[in-house]
Short mmCIF file of C-alpha atoms and ligand atoms in Angstrom, two decimals:
data_model
loop_
_atom_site.label_atom_id
_atom_site.label_comp_id
_atom_site.label_asym_id
_atom_site.label_seq_id
_atom_site.Cartn_x
_atom_site.Cartn_y
_atom_site.Cartn_z
CA MET A 1 -11.84 -1.41 -1.03
CA SER A 2 -9.90 -4.07 -0.91
CA SER A 3 -6.55 -4.68 0.47
CA THR A 4 -3.79 -7.07 1.49
CA ILE A 5 -3.59 -7.24 4.59
CA LEU A 6 -1.10 -9.53 5.94
CA VAL A 7 -2.26 -11.20 9.84
CA VAL A 8 0.91 -12.49 11.93
CA GLU A 9 -0.67 -14.30 15.14
CA ASP A 10 -0.21 -17.45 16.72
CA GLU A 11 -3.47 -18.50 17.97
CA PRO A 12 -5.43 -20.37 15.44
CA ALA A 13 -8.95 -19.28 16.71
CA ILE A 14 -8.05 -15.90 16.38
CA ALA A 15 -6.20 -15.85 13.45
CA GLU A 16 -9.32 -17.59 11.95
CA LEU A 17 -11.65 -15.02 13.32
CA ILE A 18 -9.77 -11.85 12.16
CA ALA A 19 -9.24 -13.93 8.44
CA VAL A 20 -12.68 -14.26 8.34
CA ASN A 21 -13.62 -10.91 9.14
CA LEU A 22 -11.00 -9.24 7.03
CA SER A 23 -12.25 -11.55 3.31
CA PHE A 24 -15.92 -10.89 4.41
CA ALA A 25 -14.79 -7.04 3.93
CA GLY A 26 -13.33 -7.59 0.56
CA HIS A 27 -9.68 -7.90 2.05
CA LYS A 28 -7.26 -10.47 0.38
CA VAL A 29 -5.91 -12.13 3.67
CA LEU A 30 -1.89 -13.92 4.28
CA ARG A 31 -1.71 -15.75 7.23
CA ALA A 32 1.82 -16.18 9.04
CA MET A 33 1.90 -18.35 12.70
CA ASP A 34 5.46 -16.33 13.69
CA ALA A 35 7.46 -13.54 12.20
CA LEU A 36 9.72 -16.12 10.09
CA GLN A 37 6.56 -17.24 7.77
CA ALA A 38 5.91 -13.49 8.07
CA ARG A 39 9.27 -12.63 6.58
CA THR A 40 8.45 -15.34 3.65
CA LEU A 41 5.24 -14.06 3.47
CA VAL A 42 6.41 -10.22 2.91
CA THR A 43 9.56 -11.18 0.54
CA ALA A 44 6.95 -12.78 -2.05
CA GLU A 45 4.33 -10.37 -1.74
CA LEU A 46 4.02 -6.83 -0.54
CA PRO A 47 1.11 -6.54 1.77
CA ASP A 48 -0.91 -2.85 1.90
CA LEU A 49 -1.14 -3.57 6.07
CA VAL A 50 0.13 -5.83 8.83
CA LEU A 51 -1.76 -6.99 11.72
CA LEU A 52 0.69 -8.15 14.14
CA ASP A 53 0.39 -9.59 17.76
CA TRP A 54 2.55 -9.11 20.12
CA MET A 55 3.98 -12.07 21.80
CA LEU A 56 4.78 -14.30 19.20
CA PRO A 57 6.64 -17.74 18.94
CA GLY A 58 10.72 -16.62 18.51
CA LYS A 59 10.93 -13.41 17.38
CA SER A 60 8.04 -10.99 19.41
CA GLY A 61 5.72 -8.72 17.08
CA ILE A 62 8.00 -5.63 18.71
CA GLN A 63 11.28 -7.14 17.06
CA PHE A 64 9.32 -8.08 13.99
CA ALA A 65 7.75 -4.52 13.43
CA ALA A 66 11.53 -3.14 14.00
CA GLU A 67 12.38 -5.12 11.39
CA LEU A 68 10.00 -4.02 9.16
CA ARG A 69 10.57 -0.19 9.64
CA SER A 70 14.57 -1.02 9.26
CA ASP A 71 14.13 -2.02 5.77
CA ASP A 72 13.70 0.47 2.91
CA ARG A 73 11.15 -1.98 1.42
CA THR A 74 9.07 -2.64 3.93
CA ARG A 75 9.61 0.85 5.87
CA ASN A 76 6.22 2.45 5.06
CA VAL A 77 3.79 -1.02 5.38
CA PRO A 78 1.13 0.54 7.59
CA ILE A 79 1.49 -2.56 11.13
CA ILE A 80 -1.00 -2.24 13.23
CA MET A 81 -0.37 -4.58 16.71
CA LEU A 82 -2.41 -6.66 18.37
CA THR A 83 -2.01 -7.31 21.87
CA ALA A 84 -3.36 -8.50 25.47
CA ARG A 85 -1.35 -6.33 27.28
CA THR A 86 -2.84 -3.08 28.28
CA GLU A 87 0.02 -1.19 30.20
CA GLU A 88 0.85 2.66 29.25
CA GLN A 89 4.27 1.85 28.63
CA ASP A 90 3.21 -1.28 26.40
CA LYS A 91 1.78 1.10 24.36
CA VAL A 92 4.38 3.70 24.30
CA ASP A 93 7.07 0.49 23.46
CA GLY A 94 4.69 -0.62 20.31
CA LEU A 95 4.44 2.99 18.27
CA GLU A 96 8.23 3.10 19.17
CA ALA A 97 8.54 0.51 17.46
CA GLY A 98 6.95 1.63 14.27
CA ALA A 99 3.33 0.55 14.89
CA ASP A 100 1.00 3.17 13.64
CA ASP A 101 -1.99 1.45 16.10
CA TYR A 102 -2.40 -0.54 18.82
CA ILE A 103 -5.42 -2.45 19.20
CA THR A 104 -6.01 -4.17 22.64
CA LYS A 105 -7.53 -7.95 23.02
CA PRO A 106 -10.50 -8.55 22.87
CA PHE A 107 -11.79 -6.73 20.26
CA SER A 108 -14.61 -6.74 17.71
CA PRO A 109 -14.88 -7.45 13.94
CA LYS A 110 -15.95 -3.90 13.47
CA GLU A 111 -13.58 -2.17 15.56
CA LEU A 112 -10.87 -3.49 13.90
CA LEU A 113 -12.02 -3.07 10.29
CA ALA A 114 -12.79 0.88 12.00
CA ARG A 115 -8.74 0.93 12.79
CA ILE A 116 -7.74 -0.64 9.44
CA LYS A 117 -9.76 1.97 7.44
CA ALA A 118 -8.40 5.01 9.30
CA VAL A 119 -4.73 3.76 9.42
CA LEU A 120 -4.86 3.48 5.50
CA ARG A 121 -6.33 6.61 5.05
CA ARG A 122 -3.87 8.17 6.59
CA ARG A 123 -1.11 6.13 5.53
CA ALA A 124 -2.05 4.31 1.96
CA PRO A 125 -4.29 7.17 0.64
CA GLN A 126 -4.03 5.05 -3.03
CA LEU A 127 -6.11 2.60 -1.37
CA THR A 128 -9.21 4.27 0.32
CA ASP A 129 -12.32 5.36 -1.58
CA ASP A 130 -11.62 9.20 -1.63
CA THR A 131 -11.44 11.22 -5.07
CA VAL A 132 -8.34 12.37 -6.22
CA GLU A 133 -7.33 15.53 -8.13
CA VAL A 134 -3.76 16.54 -9.17
CA SER A 135 -3.80 20.32 -11.99
CA GLY A 136 -7.12 19.73 -13.24
CA LEU A 137 -6.86 15.71 -13.75
CA LYS A 138 -9.35 13.61 -11.41
CA LEU A 139 -9.65 10.10 -10.54
CA ASP A 140 -12.68 8.65 -8.65
CA PRO A 141 -11.93 5.18 -7.05
CA VAL A 142 -15.73 4.72 -6.54
CA THR A 143 -16.81 5.02 -10.06
CA HIS A 144 -13.57 3.91 -12.02
CA ARG A 145 -13.86 7.18 -13.89
CA ILE A 146 -11.06 9.78 -14.55
CA THR A 147 -10.98 13.05 -16.43
CA GLY A 148 -8.39 15.42 -17.28
CA HIS A 149 -10.01 18.79 -17.61
CA ASP A 150 -13.72 17.20 -17.83
CA LYS A 151 -12.49 14.94 -20.51
CA VAL A 152 -13.45 11.33 -19.59
CA LEU A 153 -9.87 9.53 -20.15
CA ASP A 154 -10.46 5.79 -20.87
CA MET A 155 -7.41 3.34 -19.62
CA GLY A 156 -6.97 -0.31 -18.12
CA PRO A 157 -7.06 -1.42 -14.78
CA THR A 158 -3.28 -1.47 -14.46
CA GLU A 159 -2.92 2.01 -15.32
CA PHE A 160 -5.48 3.10 -13.05
CA ARG A 161 -4.06 1.46 -10.25
CA LEU A 162 -1.10 3.19 -11.38
CA LEU A 163 -2.39 6.50 -11.91
CA HIS A 164 -4.01 6.09 -8.82
CA PHE A 165 -0.79 5.51 -6.87
CA PHE A 166 1.01 8.41 -8.67
CA MET A 167 -1.90 10.97 -7.79
CA THR A 168 -1.24 9.54 -4.38
CA HIS A 169 2.27 10.19 -4.35
CA THR A 170 3.07 12.70 -6.25
CA GLU A 171 6.91 14.83 -6.39
CA ARG A 172 8.79 11.57 -5.50
CA VAL A 173 11.02 9.30 -7.94
CA HIS A 174 9.48 5.38 -7.58
CA SER A 175 12.16 2.95 -8.67
CA ARG A 176 10.49 0.10 -10.47
CA THR A 177 10.71 -2.28 -7.96
CA GLN A 178 8.83 0.06 -5.82
CA LEU A 179 6.02 0.99 -8.15
CA LEU A 180 5.84 -3.41 -8.82
CA ASP A 181 5.33 -3.71 -4.82
CA GLN A 182 2.81 -1.09 -5.15
CA VAL A 183 0.71 -1.53 -7.62
CA TRP A 184 1.33 -5.23 -8.83
CA GLY A 185 2.12 -6.36 -5.07
CA ASP A 186 4.99 -8.48 -6.31
CA HIS A 187 8.68 -7.54 -7.77
CA VAL A 188 9.70 -11.22 -7.39
CA PHE A 189 7.93 -12.83 -10.28
CA VAL A 190 6.73 -9.83 -12.36
CA GLU A 191 9.79 -8.38 -14.91
CA GLU A 192 10.61 -4.64 -14.69
CA ARG A 193 10.13 -3.74 -18.17
CA THR A 194 6.51 -4.45 -17.39
CA VAL A 195 6.20 -1.09 -15.74
CA ASP A 196 7.73 0.90 -18.37
CA VAL A 197 5.00 -1.10 -20.87
CA HIS A 198 2.09 0.47 -18.71
CA ILE A 199 3.49 3.83 -17.91
CA ARG A 200 3.66 4.07 -21.79
CA ARG A 201 0.16 3.21 -21.79
CA LEU A 202 -0.92 5.38 -19.05
CA ARG A 203 0.71 8.10 -21.18
CA GLN A 204 -1.19 7.39 -23.85
CA ALA A 205 -4.46 7.17 -22.37
CA LEU A 206 -3.30 11.02 -20.44
CA THR A 207 -2.43 12.57 -23.64
CA LEU A 208 -5.86 13.73 -24.61
CA SER A 209 -6.39 16.04 -21.54
CA GLY A 210 -2.13 16.58 -21.93
CA HIS A 211 -1.78 15.31 -18.29
CA ASP A 212 1.06 13.16 -19.98
CA ASN A 213 3.50 15.57 -18.77
CA LEU A 214 2.77 14.84 -15.20
CA ILE A 215 4.96 11.72 -15.32
CA GLU A 216 8.45 12.43 -15.91
CA THR A 217 10.79 9.95 -16.21
CA VAL A 218 13.97 9.81 -14.11
CA ARG A 219 16.98 8.33 -15.76
CA GLY A 220 18.66 5.50 -13.86
CA ALA A 221 16.14 6.08 -10.99
CA GLY A 222 12.38 5.48 -11.68
CA TYR A 223 9.41 7.68 -12.62
CA ARG A 224 7.88 10.97 -10.60
CA PHE A 225 4.44 12.40 -11.02
CA SER A 226 4.92 15.66 -10.25
CA ALA A 227 1.97 18.67 -10.67
CA THR A 228 4.84 21.14 -11.23
CA GLN A 229 6.18 19.95 -14.48
CA THR A 230 6.07 21.44 -17.43
CA SER A 231 7.11 19.60 -20.70
CA SER A 232 11.12 19.18 -21.08
CA VAL A 233 11.61 15.89 -19.24
CA GLY A 234 8.74 13.45 -19.87
CA SER A 235 9.81 11.70 -23.12
CA TYR A 236 11.95 8.06 -22.80
CA1 CA B 1 0.35 -14.78 20.37
#
């Protein structure tokens, strides 16, 4: 399971230690020394998770967490606060600012990776290795195998990621911008019509088992993956 993780930490030795361990575990690591740098990185690429130090020069980690939570684009990015503070009230403040979890320094790399995995499982199921199934359509992230009513369905890596995201976020409308952020990790340098191209390919791949109707075009808004979809709205 590989995720893009933004590490916001001003102490170089700690940042380096975290980065090395995350890279070794197969994650892509983005690094920032303060909230300002972090903001620039987040604007360019939406991370799957943010490891956020509490005590930062300039804007504090708590302030930055609240900022991420108040912005539609970053509202759902999981945040784990890193801190040297052990006061119970601090933990409450951190969680109220929008952090999903909290880890106290010093921590072992093993503990950090376990916390990251737990938070991602809870907040971003498309990034875990759990098999998902919707209406007879089954996707296995480990073997990269997709079956529809036990027929093997063949598709490219982008369609696979798109389908994985849809199947773990059903019944919601996703705009093209949101899909670019979630599936491509980039909404700035990839054109929105790229999404339409891959949706078309994905529908094509799902035709064999009749699951193409699960992808609904919501005019002027984006796409929805709906297990309750019958057959009327799917075309565009
Ligand atoms: Ca610090």
